[in-house]
Tab-separated table of C-alpha atoms in Angstrom:
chain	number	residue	atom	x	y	z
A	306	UNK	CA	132.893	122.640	88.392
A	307	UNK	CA	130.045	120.205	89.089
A	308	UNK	CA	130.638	117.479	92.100
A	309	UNK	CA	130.417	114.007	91.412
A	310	UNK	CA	127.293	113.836	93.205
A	311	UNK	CA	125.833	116.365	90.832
A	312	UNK	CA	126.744	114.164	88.046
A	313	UNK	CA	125.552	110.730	89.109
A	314	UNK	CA	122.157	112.472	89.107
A	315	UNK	CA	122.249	113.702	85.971
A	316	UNK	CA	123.664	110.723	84.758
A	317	UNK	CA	120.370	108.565	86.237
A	318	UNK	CA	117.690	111.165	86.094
A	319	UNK	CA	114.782	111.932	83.928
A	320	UNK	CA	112.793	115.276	83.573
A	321	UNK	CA	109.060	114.891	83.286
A	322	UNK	CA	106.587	116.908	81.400
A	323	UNK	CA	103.242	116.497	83.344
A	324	UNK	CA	99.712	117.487	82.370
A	325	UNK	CA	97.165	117.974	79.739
A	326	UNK	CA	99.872	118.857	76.535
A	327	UNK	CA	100.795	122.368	76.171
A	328	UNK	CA	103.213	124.228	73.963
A	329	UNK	CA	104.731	126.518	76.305
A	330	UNK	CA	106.288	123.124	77.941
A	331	UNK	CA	106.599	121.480	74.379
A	332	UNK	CA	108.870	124.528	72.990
A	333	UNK	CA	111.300	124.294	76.331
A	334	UNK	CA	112.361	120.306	75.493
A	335	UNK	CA	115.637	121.772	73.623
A	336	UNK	CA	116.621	123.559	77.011
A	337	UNK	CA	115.760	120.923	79.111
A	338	UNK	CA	117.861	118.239	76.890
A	339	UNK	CA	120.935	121.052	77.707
A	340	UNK	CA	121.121	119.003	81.118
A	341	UNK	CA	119.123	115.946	81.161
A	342	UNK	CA	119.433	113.190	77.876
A	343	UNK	CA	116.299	111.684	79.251
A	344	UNK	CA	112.660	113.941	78.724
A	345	UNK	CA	109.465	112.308	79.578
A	346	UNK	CA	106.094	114.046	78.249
A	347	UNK	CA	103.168	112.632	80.018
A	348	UNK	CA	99.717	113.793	78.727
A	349	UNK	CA	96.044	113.322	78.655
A	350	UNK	CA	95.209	111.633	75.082
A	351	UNK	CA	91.625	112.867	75.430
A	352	UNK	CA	92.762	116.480	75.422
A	353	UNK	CA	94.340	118.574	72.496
A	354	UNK	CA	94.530	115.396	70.734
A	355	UNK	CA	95.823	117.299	67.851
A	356	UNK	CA	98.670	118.868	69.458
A	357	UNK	CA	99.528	115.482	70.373
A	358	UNK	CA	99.670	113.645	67.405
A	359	UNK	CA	101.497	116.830	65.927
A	360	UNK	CA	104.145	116.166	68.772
A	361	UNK	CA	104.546	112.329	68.427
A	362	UNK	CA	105.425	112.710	64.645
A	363	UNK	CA	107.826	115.490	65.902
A	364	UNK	CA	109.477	113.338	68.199
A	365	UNK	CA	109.489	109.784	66.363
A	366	UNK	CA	113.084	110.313	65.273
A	367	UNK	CA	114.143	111.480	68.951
A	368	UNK	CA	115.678	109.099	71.321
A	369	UNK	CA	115.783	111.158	74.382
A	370	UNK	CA	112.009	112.215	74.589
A	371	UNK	CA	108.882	109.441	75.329
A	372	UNK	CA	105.595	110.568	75.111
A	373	UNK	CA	102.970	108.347	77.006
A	374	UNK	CA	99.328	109.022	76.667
A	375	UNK	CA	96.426	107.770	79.125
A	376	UNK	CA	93.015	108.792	79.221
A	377	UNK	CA	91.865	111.469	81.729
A	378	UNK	CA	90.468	110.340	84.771
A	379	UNK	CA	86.991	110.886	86.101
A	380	UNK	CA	86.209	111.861	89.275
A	381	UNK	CA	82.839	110.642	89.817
A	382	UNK	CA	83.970	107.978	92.212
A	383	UNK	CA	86.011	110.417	94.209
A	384	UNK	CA	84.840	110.417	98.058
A	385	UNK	CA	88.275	112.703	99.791
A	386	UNK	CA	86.600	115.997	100.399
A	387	UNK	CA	90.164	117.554	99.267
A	388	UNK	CA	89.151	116.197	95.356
A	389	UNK	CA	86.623	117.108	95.323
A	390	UNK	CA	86.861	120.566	96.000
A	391	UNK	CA	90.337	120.961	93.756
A	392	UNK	CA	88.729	119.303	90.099
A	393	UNK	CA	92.287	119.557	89.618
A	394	UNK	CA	93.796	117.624	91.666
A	395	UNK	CA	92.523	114.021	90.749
A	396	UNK	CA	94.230	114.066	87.233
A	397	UNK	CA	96.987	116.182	88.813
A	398	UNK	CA	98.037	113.436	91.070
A	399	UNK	CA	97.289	110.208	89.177
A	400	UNK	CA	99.269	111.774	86.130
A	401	UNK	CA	102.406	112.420	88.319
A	402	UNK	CA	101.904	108.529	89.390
A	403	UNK	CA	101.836	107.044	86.211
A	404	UNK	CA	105.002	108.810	84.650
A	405	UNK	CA	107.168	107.987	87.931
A	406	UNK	CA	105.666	104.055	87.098
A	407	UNK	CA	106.857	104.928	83.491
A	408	UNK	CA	110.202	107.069	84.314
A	409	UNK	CA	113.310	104.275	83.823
A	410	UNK	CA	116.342	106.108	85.859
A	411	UNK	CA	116.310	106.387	89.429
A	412	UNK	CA	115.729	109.888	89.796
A	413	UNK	CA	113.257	112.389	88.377
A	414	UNK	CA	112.025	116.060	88.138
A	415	UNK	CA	108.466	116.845	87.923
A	416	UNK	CA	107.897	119.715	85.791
A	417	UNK	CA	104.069	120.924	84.764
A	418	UNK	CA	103.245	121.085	81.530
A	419	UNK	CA	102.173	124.498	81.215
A	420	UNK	CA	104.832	126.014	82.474
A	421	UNK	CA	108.542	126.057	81.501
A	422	UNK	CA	111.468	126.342	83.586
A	423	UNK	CA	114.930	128.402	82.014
A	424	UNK	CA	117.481	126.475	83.810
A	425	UNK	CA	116.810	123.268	86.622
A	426	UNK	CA	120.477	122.710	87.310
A	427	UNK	CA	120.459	124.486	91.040
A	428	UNK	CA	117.508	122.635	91.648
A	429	UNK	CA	119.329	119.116	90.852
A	430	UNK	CA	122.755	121.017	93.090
A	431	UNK	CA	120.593	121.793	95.926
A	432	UNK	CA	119.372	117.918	95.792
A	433	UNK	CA	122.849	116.819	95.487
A	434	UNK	CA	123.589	117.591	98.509
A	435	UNK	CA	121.597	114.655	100.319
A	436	UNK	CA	119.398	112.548	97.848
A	437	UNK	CA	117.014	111.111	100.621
A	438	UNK	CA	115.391	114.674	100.181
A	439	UNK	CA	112.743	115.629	97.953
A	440	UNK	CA	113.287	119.373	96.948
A	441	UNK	CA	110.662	121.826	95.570
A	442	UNK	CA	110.621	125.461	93.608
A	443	UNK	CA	109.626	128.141	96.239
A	444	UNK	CA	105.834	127.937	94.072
A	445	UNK	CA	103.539	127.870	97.259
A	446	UNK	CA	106.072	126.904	99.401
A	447	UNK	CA	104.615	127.299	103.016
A	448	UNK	CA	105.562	125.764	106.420
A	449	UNK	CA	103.217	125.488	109.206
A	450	UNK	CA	100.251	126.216	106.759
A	451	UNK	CA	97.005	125.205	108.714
A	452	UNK	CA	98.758	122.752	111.117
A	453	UNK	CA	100.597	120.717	108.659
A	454	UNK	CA	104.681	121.026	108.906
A	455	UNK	CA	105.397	121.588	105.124
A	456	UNK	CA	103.485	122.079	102.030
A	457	UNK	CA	105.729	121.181	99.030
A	458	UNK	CA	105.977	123.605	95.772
A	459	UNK	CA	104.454	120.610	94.063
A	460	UNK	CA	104.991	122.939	90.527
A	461	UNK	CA	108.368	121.028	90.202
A	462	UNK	CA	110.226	118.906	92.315
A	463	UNK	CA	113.230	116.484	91.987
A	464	UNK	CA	113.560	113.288	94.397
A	465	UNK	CA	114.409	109.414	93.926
A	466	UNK	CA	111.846	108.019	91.706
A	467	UNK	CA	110.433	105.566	93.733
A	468	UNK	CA	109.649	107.682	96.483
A	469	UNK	CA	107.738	109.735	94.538
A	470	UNK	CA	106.074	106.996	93.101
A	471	UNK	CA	105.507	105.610	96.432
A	472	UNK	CA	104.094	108.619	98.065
A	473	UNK	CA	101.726	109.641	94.860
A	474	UNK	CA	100.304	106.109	94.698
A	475	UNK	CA	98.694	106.440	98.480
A	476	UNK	CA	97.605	109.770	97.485
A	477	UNK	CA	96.013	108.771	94.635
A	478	UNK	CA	94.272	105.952	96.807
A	479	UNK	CA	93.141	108.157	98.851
A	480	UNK	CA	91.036	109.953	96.441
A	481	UNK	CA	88.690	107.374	96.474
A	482	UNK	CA	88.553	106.293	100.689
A	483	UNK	CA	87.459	109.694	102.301
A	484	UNK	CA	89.483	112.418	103.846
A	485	UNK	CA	92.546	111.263	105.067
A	486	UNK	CA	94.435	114.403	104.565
A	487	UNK	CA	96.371	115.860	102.115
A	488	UNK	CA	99.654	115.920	99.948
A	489	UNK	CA	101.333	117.723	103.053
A	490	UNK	CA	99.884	114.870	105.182
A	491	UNK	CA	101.263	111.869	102.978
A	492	UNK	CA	104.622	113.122	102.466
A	493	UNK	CA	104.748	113.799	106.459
A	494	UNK	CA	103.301	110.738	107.167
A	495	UNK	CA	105.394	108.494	104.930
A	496	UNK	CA	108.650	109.598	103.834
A	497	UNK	CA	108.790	113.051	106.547
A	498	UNK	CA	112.613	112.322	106.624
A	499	UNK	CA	112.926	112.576	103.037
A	500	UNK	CA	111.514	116.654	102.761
A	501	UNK	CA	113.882	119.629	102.328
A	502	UNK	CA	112.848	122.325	104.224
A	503	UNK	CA	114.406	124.920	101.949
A	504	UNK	CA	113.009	125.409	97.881
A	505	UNK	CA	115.226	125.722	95.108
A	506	UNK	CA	115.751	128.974	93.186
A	507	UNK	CA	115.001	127.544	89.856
A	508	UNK	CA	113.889	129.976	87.405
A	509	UNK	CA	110.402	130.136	87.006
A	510	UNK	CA	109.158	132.277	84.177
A	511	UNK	CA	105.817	131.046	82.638
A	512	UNK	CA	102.731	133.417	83.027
């Protein structure tokens, strides 16, 4: 039997679908709707543009899933060492920003959106037991990985929205004033209290 805890999150949560659009995360929405009524598909509308408009006709009927489109970023203006060594991260960062500004309920899972995940519910039990947490897969978990204190599974995570949007907003900032650190650094720096130390065992099975 689920707590009551378990089930005010569910009630108020949102799973997010992060990244340029990808079928392997399209063809999980059905599983993910098994726990969560809300499903939020974030993508860059400069890339697979068809697979995009393909989805949004798919979806036009369906009340539980928002797609939101913004154009990729570019990183020319980027000065944080950290971007611009990982051409990754810049779009990686500023995409999980936008859909926690665009996520309604108060909390939300970060998923990728090529990969897919067969079953999220012990991640949302493990953060049921204390909600001022943010709680990661075990995806490059580390602790005490070159001097930081903890390096988040940042594959998927689950914490209150704001936070999230909070913490990803400075990051974001950041890209563009110098090195100042990392993700590690930010979350430590700003909302340290609110990290689990221990990753969820949430089924991880794309390739």
């Amino acid at each position: 039997m689920k707590s009551k805890a378990y089930q005010d999150i569910i009630d108020n949560l949102t799973i997010s679908i992060i990244g340029p659009i990808h079928q392997q995360s399209l063809d999980n929405i059905e599983n993910y709707k098994k726990i969560c009524k809300n499903i939020l598909v974030f993508a860059w509308s400069d890339i697979n543009t068809e697979t995009i408009e393909v989805f949004r006709d798919k979806i036009s009927d369906d009340e539980s899933v928002t797609l939101y489109t913004y154009k990729s970023p570019p990183s020319q203006d980027v000065k944080n060492c950290m971007f611009q060594h990982y051409k990754t991260l810049l779009p990686q960062v500023k995409g999980i920003m936008i859909a926690a500004t665009k996520c309604q309920t108060k909390y939300m899972i970060r998923t990728r959106a090529d990969e897919s995940f067969s079953d999220l519910s012990p991640m949302v039990k493990k953060f049921s037991n204390d909600t001022n947490t943010i709680v990661s897969s075990n995806i490059v978990w580390r602790t005490n990985w070159g001097g930081r204190k903890k390096h988040m599974g940042d594959h998927t995570f689950i914490g209150d929205t704001q936070t999230i949007l909070d913490v990803y907003k400075e990051f974001y900032t950041s890209a563009f004033e110098g090195f100042k650190g990392s993700e590690e650094y930010m979350l430590n720096r700003g909302v340290s209290k609110k990290l689990s130390p221990n990753a969820t065992q949430a089924q991880h099975f794309a390739d």
